XYZ file of C-alpha atoms in Angstrom:
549
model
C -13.594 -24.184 -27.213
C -11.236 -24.524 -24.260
C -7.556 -24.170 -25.165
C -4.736 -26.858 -24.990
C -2.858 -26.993 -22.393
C 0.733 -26.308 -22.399
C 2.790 -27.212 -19.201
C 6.397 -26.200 -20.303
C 4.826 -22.515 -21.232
C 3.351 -22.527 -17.931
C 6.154 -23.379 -16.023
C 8.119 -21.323 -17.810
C 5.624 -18.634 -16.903
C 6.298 -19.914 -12.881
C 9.744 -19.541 -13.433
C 9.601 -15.742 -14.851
C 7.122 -14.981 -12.255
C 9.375 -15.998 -9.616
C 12.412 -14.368 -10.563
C 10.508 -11.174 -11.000
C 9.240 -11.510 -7.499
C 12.703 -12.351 -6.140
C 14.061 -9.431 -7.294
C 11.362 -7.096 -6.310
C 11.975 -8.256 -2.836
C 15.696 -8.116 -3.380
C 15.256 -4.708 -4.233
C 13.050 -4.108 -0.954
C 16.161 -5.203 0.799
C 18.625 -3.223 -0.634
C 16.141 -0.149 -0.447
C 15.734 -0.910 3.529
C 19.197 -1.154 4.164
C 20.145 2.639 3.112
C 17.780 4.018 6.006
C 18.957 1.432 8.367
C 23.067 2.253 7.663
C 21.908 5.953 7.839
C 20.534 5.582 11.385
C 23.272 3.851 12.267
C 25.679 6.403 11.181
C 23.329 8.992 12.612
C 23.139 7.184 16.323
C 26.819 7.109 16.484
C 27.325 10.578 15.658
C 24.935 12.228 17.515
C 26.169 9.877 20.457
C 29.142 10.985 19.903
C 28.031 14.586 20.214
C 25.931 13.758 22.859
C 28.454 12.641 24.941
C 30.748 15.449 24.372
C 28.407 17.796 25.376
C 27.344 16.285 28.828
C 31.008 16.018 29.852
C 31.367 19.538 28.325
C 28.590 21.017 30.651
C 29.509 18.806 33.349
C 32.764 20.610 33.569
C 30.803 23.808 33.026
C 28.521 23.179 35.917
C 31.271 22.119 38.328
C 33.699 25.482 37.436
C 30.731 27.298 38.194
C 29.874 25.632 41.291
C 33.428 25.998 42.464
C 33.343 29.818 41.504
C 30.127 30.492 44.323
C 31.821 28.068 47.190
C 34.838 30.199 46.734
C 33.031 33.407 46.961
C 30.891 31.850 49.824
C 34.101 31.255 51.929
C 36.516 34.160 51.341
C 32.881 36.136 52.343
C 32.631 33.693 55.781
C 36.417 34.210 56.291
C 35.909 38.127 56.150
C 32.939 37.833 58.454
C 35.065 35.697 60.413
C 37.439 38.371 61.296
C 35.231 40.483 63.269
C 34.585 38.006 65.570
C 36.564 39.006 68.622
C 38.923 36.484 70.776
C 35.823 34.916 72.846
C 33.919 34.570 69.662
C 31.619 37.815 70.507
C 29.984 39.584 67.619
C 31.768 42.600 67.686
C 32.182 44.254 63.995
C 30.506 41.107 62.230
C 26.880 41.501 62.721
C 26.075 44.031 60.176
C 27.805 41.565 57.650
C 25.908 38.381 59.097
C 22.903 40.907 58.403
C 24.011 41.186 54.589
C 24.579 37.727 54.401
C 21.569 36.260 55.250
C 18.997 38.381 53.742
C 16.409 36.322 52.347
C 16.330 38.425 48.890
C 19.777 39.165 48.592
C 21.558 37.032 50.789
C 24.149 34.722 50.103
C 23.058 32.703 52.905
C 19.334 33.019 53.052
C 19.389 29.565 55.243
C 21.527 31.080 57.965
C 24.485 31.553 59.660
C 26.016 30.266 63.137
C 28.777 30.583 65.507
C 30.187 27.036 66.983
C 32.926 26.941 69.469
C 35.101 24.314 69.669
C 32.933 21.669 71.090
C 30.647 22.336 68.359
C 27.709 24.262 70.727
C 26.507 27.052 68.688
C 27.521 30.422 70.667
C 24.962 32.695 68.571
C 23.042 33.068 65.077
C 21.423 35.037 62.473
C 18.953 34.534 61.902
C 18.361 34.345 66.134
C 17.577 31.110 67.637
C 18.279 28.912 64.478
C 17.122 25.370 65.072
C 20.501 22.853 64.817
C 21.263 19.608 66.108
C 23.292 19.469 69.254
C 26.022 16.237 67.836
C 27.335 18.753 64.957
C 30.515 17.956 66.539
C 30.458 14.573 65.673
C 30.048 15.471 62.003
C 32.846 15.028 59.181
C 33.049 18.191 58.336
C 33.430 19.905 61.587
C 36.127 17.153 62.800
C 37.828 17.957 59.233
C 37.627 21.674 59.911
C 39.211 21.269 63.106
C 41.997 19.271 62.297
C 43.268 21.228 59.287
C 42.016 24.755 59.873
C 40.966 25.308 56.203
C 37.647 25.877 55.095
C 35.378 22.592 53.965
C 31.845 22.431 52.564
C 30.201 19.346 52.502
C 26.365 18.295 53.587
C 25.004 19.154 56.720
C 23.882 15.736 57.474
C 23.422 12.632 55.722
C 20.687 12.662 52.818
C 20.116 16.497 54.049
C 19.572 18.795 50.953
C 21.232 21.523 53.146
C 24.635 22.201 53.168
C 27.016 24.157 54.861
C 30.239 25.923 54.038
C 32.661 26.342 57.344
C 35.414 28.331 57.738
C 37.141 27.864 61.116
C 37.918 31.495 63.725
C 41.300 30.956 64.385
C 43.177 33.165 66.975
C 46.777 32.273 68.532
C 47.247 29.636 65.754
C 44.313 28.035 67.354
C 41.157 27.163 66.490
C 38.562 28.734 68.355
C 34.997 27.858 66.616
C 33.638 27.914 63.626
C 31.883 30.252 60.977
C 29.383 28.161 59.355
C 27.096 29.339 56.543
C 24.006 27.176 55.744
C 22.676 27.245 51.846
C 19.593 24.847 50.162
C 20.566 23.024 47.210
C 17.692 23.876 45.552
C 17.300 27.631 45.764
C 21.084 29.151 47.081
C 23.173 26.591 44.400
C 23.851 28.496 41.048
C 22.900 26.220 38.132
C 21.659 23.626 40.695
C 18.652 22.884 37.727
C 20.002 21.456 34.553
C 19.049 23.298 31.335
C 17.886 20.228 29.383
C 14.599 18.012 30.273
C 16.561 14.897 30.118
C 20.038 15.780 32.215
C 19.736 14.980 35.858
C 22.430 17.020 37.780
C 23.875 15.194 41.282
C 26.156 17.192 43.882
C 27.883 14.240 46.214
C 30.425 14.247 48.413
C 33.299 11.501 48.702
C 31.347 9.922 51.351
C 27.989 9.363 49.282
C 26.124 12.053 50.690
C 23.740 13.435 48.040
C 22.584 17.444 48.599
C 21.627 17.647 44.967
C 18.784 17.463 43.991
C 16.125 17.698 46.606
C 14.477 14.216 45.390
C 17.160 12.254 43.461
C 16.131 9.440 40.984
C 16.389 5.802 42.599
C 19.547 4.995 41.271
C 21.349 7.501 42.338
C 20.217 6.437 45.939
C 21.314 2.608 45.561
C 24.066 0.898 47.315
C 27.303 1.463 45.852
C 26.197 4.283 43.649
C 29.463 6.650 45.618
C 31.999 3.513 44.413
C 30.305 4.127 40.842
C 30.309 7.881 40.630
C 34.679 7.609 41.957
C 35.083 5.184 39.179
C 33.725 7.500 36.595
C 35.950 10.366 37.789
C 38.876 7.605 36.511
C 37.066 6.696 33.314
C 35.875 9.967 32.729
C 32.079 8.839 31.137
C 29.837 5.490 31.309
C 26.799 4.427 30.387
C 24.034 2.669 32.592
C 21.228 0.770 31.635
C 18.245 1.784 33.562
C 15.315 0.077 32.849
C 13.789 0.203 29.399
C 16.419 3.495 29.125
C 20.316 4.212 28.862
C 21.922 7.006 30.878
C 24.903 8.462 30.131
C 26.470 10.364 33.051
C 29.719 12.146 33.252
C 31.577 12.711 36.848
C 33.857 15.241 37.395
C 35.479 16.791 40.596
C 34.116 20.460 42.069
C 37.756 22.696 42.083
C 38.333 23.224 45.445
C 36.169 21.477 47.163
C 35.448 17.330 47.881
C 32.114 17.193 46.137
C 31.722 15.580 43.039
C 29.649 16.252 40.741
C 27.882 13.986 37.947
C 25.581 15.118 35.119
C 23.110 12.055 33.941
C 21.749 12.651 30.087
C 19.164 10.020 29.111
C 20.060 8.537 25.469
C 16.760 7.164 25.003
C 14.858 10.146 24.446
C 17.859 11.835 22.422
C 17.850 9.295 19.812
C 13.932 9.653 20.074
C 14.108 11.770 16.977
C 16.415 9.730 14.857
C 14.285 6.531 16.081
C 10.862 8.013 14.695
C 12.785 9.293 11.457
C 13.736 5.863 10.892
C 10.344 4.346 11.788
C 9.188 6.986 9.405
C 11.195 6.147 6.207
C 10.669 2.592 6.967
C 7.071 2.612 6.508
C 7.099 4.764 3.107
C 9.174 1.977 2.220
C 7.073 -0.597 3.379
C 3.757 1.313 1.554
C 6.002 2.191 -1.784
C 6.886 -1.870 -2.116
C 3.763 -3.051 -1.192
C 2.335 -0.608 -3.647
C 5.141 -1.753 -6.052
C 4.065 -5.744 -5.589
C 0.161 -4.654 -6.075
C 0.661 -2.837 -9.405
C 2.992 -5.507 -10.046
C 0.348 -8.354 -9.346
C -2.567 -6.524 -10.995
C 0.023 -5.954 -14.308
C 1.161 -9.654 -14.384
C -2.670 -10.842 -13.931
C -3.251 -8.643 -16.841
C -0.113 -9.696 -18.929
C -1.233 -13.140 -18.072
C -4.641 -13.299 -19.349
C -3.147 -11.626 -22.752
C -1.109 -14.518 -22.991
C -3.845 -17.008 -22.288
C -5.837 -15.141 -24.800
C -3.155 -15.082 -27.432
C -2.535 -18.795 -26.717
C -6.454 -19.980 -27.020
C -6.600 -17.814 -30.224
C -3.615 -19.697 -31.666
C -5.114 -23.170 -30.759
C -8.172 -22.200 -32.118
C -6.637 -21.109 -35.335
C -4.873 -24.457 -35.734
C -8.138 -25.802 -34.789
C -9.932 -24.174 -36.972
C -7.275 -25.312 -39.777
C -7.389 -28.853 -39.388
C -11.316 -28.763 -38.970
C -11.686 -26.382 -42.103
C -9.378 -29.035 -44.350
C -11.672 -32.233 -43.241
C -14.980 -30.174 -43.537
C -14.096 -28.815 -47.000
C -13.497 -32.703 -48.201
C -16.329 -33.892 -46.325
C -18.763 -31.089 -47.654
C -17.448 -31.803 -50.815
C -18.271 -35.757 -50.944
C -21.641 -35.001 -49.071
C -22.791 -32.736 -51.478
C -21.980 -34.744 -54.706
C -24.537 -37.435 -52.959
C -26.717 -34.659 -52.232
C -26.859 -33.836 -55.778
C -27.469 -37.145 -57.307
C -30.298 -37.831 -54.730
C -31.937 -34.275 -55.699
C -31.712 -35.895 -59.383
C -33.557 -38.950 -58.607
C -36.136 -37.032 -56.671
C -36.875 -35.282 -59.497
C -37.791 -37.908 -61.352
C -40.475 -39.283 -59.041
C -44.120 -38.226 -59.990
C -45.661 -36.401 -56.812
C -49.155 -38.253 -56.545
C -51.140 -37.541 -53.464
C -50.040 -40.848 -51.859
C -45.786 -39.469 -52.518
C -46.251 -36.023 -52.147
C -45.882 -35.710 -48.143
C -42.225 -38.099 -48.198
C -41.055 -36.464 -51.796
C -41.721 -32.893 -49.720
C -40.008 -34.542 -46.667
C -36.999 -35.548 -48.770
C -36.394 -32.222 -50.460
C -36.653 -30.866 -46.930
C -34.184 -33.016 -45.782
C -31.885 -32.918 -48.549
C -31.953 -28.829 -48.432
C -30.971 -28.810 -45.168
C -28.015 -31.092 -45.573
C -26.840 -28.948 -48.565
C -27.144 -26.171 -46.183
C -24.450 -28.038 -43.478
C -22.348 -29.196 -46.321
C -22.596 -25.277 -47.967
C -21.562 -24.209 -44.278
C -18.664 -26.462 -43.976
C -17.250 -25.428 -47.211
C -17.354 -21.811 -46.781
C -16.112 -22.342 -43.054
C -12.897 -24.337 -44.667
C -12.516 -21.641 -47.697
C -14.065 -18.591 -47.139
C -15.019 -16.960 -49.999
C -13.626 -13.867 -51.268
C -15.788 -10.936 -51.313
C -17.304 -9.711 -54.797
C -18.671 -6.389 -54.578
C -21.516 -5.531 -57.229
C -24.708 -3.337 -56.894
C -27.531 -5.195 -54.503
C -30.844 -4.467 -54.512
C -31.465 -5.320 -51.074
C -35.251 -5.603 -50.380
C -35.324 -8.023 -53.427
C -32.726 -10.321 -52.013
C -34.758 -10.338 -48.556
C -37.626 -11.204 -50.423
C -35.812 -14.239 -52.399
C -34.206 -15.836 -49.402
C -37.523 -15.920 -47.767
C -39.191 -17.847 -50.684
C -36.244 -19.872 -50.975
C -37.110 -20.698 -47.123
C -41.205 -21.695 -47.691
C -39.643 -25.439 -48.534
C -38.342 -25.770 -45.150
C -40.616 -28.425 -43.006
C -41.089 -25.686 -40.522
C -42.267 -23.191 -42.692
C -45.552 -24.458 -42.613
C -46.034 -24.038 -38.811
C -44.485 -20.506 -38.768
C -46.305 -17.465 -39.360
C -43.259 -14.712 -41.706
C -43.968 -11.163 -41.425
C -41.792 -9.082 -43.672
C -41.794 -5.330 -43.727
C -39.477 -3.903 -46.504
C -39.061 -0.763 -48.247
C -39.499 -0.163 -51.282
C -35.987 0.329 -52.933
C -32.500 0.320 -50.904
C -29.260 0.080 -53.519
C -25.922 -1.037 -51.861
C -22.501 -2.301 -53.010
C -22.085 -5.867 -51.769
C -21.320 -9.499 -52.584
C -24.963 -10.591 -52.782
C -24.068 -14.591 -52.391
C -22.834 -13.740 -48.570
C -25.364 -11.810 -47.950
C -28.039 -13.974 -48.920
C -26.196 -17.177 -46.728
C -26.075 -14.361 -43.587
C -30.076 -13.790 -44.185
C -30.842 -17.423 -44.441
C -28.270 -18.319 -41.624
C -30.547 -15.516 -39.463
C -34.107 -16.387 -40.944
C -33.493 -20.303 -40.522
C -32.686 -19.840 -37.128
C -35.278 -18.029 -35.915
C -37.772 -20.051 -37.832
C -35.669 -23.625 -35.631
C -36.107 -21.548 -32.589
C -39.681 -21.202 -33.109
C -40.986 -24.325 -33.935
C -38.881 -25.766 -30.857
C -40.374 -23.224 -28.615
C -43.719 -24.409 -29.754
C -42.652 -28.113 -29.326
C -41.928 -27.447 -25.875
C -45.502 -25.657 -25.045
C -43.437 -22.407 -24.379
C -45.492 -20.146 -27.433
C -48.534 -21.104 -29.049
C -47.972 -19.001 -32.649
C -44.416 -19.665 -33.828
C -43.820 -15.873 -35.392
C -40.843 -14.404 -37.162
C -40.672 -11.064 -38.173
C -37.891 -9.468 -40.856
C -38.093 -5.874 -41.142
C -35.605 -3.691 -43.423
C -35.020 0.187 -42.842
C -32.350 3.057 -43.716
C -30.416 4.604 -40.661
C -27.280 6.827 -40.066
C -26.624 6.059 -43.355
C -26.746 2.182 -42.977
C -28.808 -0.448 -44.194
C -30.622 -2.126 -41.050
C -32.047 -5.509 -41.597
C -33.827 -7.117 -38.171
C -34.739 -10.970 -38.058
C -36.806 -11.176 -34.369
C -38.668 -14.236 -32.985
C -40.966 -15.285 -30.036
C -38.851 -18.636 -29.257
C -37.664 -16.966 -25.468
C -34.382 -16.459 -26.303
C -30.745 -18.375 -25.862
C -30.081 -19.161 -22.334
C -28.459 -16.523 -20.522
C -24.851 -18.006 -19.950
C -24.720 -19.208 -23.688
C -24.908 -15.310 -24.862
C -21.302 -14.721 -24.075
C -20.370 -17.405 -26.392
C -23.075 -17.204 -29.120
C -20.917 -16.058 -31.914
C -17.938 -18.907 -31.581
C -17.977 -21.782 -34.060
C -19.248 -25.201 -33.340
C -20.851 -23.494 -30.009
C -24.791 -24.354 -30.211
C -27.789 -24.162 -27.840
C -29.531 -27.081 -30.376
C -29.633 -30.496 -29.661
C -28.632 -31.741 -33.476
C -27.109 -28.060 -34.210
C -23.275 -27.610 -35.577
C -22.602 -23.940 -34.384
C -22.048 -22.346 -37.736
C -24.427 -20.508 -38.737
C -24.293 -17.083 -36.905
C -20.271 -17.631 -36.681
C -20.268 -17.455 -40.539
C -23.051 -14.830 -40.543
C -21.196 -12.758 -38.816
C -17.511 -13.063 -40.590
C -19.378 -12.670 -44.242
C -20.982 -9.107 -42.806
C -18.101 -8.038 -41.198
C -15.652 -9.099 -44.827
C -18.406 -6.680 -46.395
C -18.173 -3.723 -44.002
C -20.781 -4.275 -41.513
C -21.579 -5.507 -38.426
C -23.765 -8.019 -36.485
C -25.655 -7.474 -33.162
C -27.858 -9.088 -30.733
C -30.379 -8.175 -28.511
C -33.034 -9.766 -26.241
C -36.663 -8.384 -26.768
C -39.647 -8.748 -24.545
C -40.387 -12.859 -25.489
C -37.472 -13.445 -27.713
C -34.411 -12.564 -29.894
C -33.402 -9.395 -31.894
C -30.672 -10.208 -34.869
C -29.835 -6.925 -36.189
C -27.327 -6.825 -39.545
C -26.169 -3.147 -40.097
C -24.594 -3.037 -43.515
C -23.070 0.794 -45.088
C -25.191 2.051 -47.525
C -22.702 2.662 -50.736
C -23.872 3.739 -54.104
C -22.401 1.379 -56.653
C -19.901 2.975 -59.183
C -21.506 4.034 -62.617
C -19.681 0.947 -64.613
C -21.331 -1.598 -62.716
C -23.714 -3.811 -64.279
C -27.427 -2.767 -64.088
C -28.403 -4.900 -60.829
C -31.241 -6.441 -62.952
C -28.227 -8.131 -64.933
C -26.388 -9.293 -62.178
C -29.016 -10.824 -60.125
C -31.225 -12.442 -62.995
């Protein structure tokens, strides 16, 4: 029996559902944003660390820079003294020698002798391969003019450089010492120590020396006019790309070169990116974990309330139908009685004795429905006395033989001899009819619809495990398989003129009494199987001869 419907309850249900849900996914929210203010905290500190230590090592790289040009010149302005008036070698070739040893050297690329028009007077290595226009350069003009020492690139986008010191003699500039290095081998520190720092070596002009291949934004127009801003800002950050560089300028002591350190952010904050990424999905797995326990808890919670709910419409059900079947019952049976009187008073002749059988048939089984109904409005309270059980089987099948379909169906009955138990023997004996009438139905039907050909029922009674076992089987097929579910519920029946009693109150009167009530399909039919405890009555009980005579 389907339960009522309720809409408030169920809205109300809607209501809870979604305020539970709301706040799970409040919660989600407030659970994401601690990882997400913690990475930002964490970016802007270690960005802030980050930074500090480029321009930190920027200034570290340029000091040391500025440390090796100085040695380079004060060692090309000692050289430069042994060259005699006309620029001869006279005491300076031993130190050229020195200088320019490719283990040991300062400056394994070379070193050269220009006069004053810039035309190289001699080498060391000998025969050293040089333009002929040095004299147009910048750093030879610059040289010249203010007789100090200069280093700068050799040429434009060269990655050699040179460091010049000028021969002066009679306040008078008379050539120049120059000293050729590679940026890539003969600069100290000319590789930065981290993967991700990109170290440039300029001068004011543009002219990159460092490194060998520089990336392609350090080569872009207007890259010089960036770096001499960032010597006034101090640090800036680029956006390259799908990346962010950070790069710090600073100026080389005693020289013109600048020199900027580039640190890429990107793959600094890698780490703290991935953590993030990291927490987030725990997150993500813990709530979704959270809403699926959550789901399968509520579906749970929710079917215990629909159960709870159908169980208290069927008990006001149940109520109302158990008050008008207890006065129906009642009326029916006072008609049933007077019409049992008048019966018999009839004389059965041959010619009356097929309809006064057919009426006492008829009127049994309607004081069996009306008998139902009232113990299904008032059941009975349980009165416990000694039972002989084999003998009650026995008298609830003879009290059967006046059913109409007794004569078509064939009653086996296998009993033992004696089998004592404490029970109320007027609910056991409506269980055993219930269970014996409706196999004896099912039979007969079975036959009416060509499905068996001998309508049998079999009753057999045993001890087991200490219980008495009483088994009611038939050859009627069975109930249908979706009805088995349902086949102890009241007013739920597989027959077409059937109330759905019977085995509803079967089962209540063995289970008020102890036992317990099963069912089981056998090969062509149905297995009823009433398991009762086996309890020797108390010595004051009545013999059982007195209480059932």
């Amino acid at each position: 029996m389907a339960a009522p419907s309720h809409p408030e309850s169920f809205r109300a249900e809607r209501q809870f559902t979604r305020s539970v849900f709301a706040g799970l996914v409040l919660l989600g929210l407030v659970a994401v944003a601690g990882p997400l203010l913690s990475y930002r905290g964490d970016v802007h500190e270690v960005r802030g660390q980050f930074r500090t230590r480029t321009a930190r090592e920027a200034r570290v790289y340029a000091q040391a820079l500025s440390l090796h040009l100085k040695l380079l010149k004060s060692e090309l302005s000692r050289v430069s003294a042994g060259v005699g008036p006309e620029l001869q070698q006279e005491k300076a070739a031993e130190d050229m020698q020195d200088l320019t040893t490719p283990d040991a050297g300062l400056f394994r690329q070379g070193i050269l002798l220009l006069d004053a028009a810039g035309r190289p007077v001699w080498s060391e290595p000998p025969g050293l391969p040089l333009a002929s226009s040095l004299h147009e350069r910048p750093w030879f003009q610059r040289v010249l003019a203010q007789q100090a020492p200069t280093v700068d690139a050799l040429a434009p986008g060269s990655s050699t450089f040179v460091v010049a010191v000028p021969v002066v003699r009679q306040n008078r500039t008379a050539g120049l010492l120059v000293g050729l290095l590679d940026s890539g081998e003969d600069l100290p520190g000319g590789q930065p120590t981290g993967e991700n720092l990109t170290l440039l070596v300029l001068n004011r002009h543009g002219d990159l020396f460092v490194p060998d291949a520089p990336p392609a934004w350090a080569t872009a127009p207007g890259f010089a006019a960036k770096v001499e801003a960032l010597l006034n800002d101090g640090g800036q950050e680029w956006e390259l790309g799908s990346s962010k560089v950070f790069a710090w300028a600073t100026p080389v002591p005693g020289t013109e070169l600048r020199l900027v350190l580039a640190a890429d952010e990107t793959t600094t904050l890698e780490p703290i990116r991935d953590r993030l990424l990291l927490q987030l999905l725990m997150l993500a797995v813990l709530q979704v974990g959270t809403l699926l326990l959550f789901s399968l808890h509520w579906r749970r919670v929710y079917r215990l309330f629909l159960g709870m709910e159908r169980r208290a419409a069927e008990k006001e059900t149940m109520a109302a139908l158990g008050s008008a079947a207890s006065l129906i019952a009642h009326e029916v049976k006072n008609s049933l009685n007077g019409l049992k009187a008048a019966i018999g008073m009839l004389s059965p002749s041959e010619e009356q004795g097929f309809a006064v059988r057919t009426l006492r048939g008829q009127i049994d089984r309607l004081a069996h429905l009306a008998t139902s109904l009232l113990h299904f409005g008032k059941p009975p309270r349980v009165q416990r006395i000694p039972v002989d059980l084999p003998r009650l089987v026995r008298e609830v099948l003879d009290g059967l033989r006046v059913l109409p379909e007794a004569e078509e169906v064939h009653v086996e009955a296998h009993l033992e001899a004696e089998l004592l138990l404490s029970g109320d023997p007027l609910l056991l004996a409506t269980a055993l009819d219930n269970l014996v009438r409706n196999a004896m139905e099912a039979a007969v039907a079975a036959k009416d619809l060509g499905q068996v050909a001998s309508p049998e029922v079999r009753v057999r009674l045993r001890q087991q495990d200490g219980e008495a076992v009483v088994e009611v089987e038939d050859n009627a097929g069975g109930p249908p398989p979706d009805f088995e579910a349902r086949l102890f519920e009241p007013f739920v029946t597989s027959k077409p003129k059937g109330v759905g009693l019977g085995l509803s109150m079967t089962r209540r009167a063995v289970e008020q009494q102890g036992g317990r009530l099963t069912f089981s399909r056998i090969p062509g039919g149905s297995r009823f199987s009433l398991h009762l405890p086996v309890q020797s009555p108390p010595d004051d009980f009545p013999d059982v001869q007195e209480q059932t005579a």
